């Protein structure tokens, strides 16, 4: 109860810190190959959603700071559900609201660089691509969770082939 009561103040303070730091320097940058892939998918009429463990306000700040806040059609954020799997499960309802389409699980692809991304994708029956950037996990650690595809970089042509099947 105390956490819920103090959470709005925590977010306000977090934004103050981010804004102050953001005045000194750009903190976040889009990963070039991820941005290139996202723009290509958008140009082909694919829908792009974001699932983030961050709260909506912090995630939006980060996207804005990285100058990619206009890439995603919609988002699901950490303060909307109690777990990443529950958050992922919300994609069906949210996508239906935004696009008027009832997506089937196999029509959704979850791309992520953590085991939690893979688990969330598997939980909803989506296809999963694990990206072993080395920031969170290495490829052998991600492959244990059986993603449909595991790569070191999104720029690998196998990713594009997988997505455009």
mmCIF file of N, CA and C in Angstrom, residues 46 127 148 158-165:
data_model
loop_
_atom_site.group_PDB
_atom_site.id
_atom_site.type_symbol
_atom_site.label_atom_id
_atom_site.label_comp_id
_atom_site.label_asym_id
_atom_site.label_seq_id
_atom_site.Cartn_x
_atom_site.Cartn_y
_atom_site.Cartn_z
ATOM 1 N N UNK A 46 3.788 -2.952 -41.719
ATOM 2 C CA UNK A 46 3.718 -3.782 -40.511
ATOM 3 C C UNK A 46 3.383 -2.894 -39.319
ATOM 4 N N UNK A 127 5.695 -15.525 -31.849
ATOM 5 C CA UNK A 127 7.031 -15.884 -32.310
ATOM 6 C C UNK A 127 8.005 -15.009 -31.518
ATOM 7 N N UNK A 148 12.356 -18.551 -31.096
ATOM 8 C CA UNK A 148 12.233 -19.057 -32.462
ATOM 9 C C UNK A 148 13.464 -18.701 -33.288
ATOM 10 N N UNK A 158 18.995 -12.871 -41.634
ATOM 11 C CA UNK A 158 18.092 -13.930 -41.179
ATOM 12 C C UNK A 158 16.894 -13.344 -40.426
ATOM 13 N N UNK A 159 17.077 -12.227 -39.735
ATOM 14 C CA UNK A 159 15.989 -11.575 -39.004
ATOM 15 C C UNK A 159 14.944 -11.080 -40.005
ATOM 16 N N UNK A 160 15.396 -10.384 -41.018
ATOM 17 C CA UNK A 160 14.480 -9.838 -42.015
ATOM 18 C C UNK A 160 13.734 -10.984 -42.712
ATOM 19 N N UNK A 161 14.438 -12.038 -43.049
ATOM 20 C CA UNK A 161 13.787 -13.187 -43.693
ATOM 21 C C UNK A 161 12.740 -13.802 -42.768
ATOM 22 N N UNK A 162 13.063 -13.914 -41.502
ATOM 23 C CA UNK A 162 12.139 -14.464 -40.511
ATOM 24 C C UNK A 162 10.883 -13.612 -40.396
ATOM 25 N N UNK A 163 11.061 -12.295 -40.355
ATOM 26 C CA UNK A 163 9.937 -11.387 -40.167
ATOM 27 C C UNK A 163 9.058 -11.255 -41.405
ATOM 28 N N UNK A 164 9.635 -11.450 -42.566
ATOM 29 C CA UNK A 164 8.883 -11.219 -43.796
ATOM 30 C C UNK A 164 8.356 -12.492 -44.440
ATOM 31 N N UNK A 165 8.430 -13.601 -43.725
ATOM 32 C CA UNK A 165 7.875 -14.874 -44.248
ATOM 33 C C UNK A 165 6.401 -14.746 -44.502
#
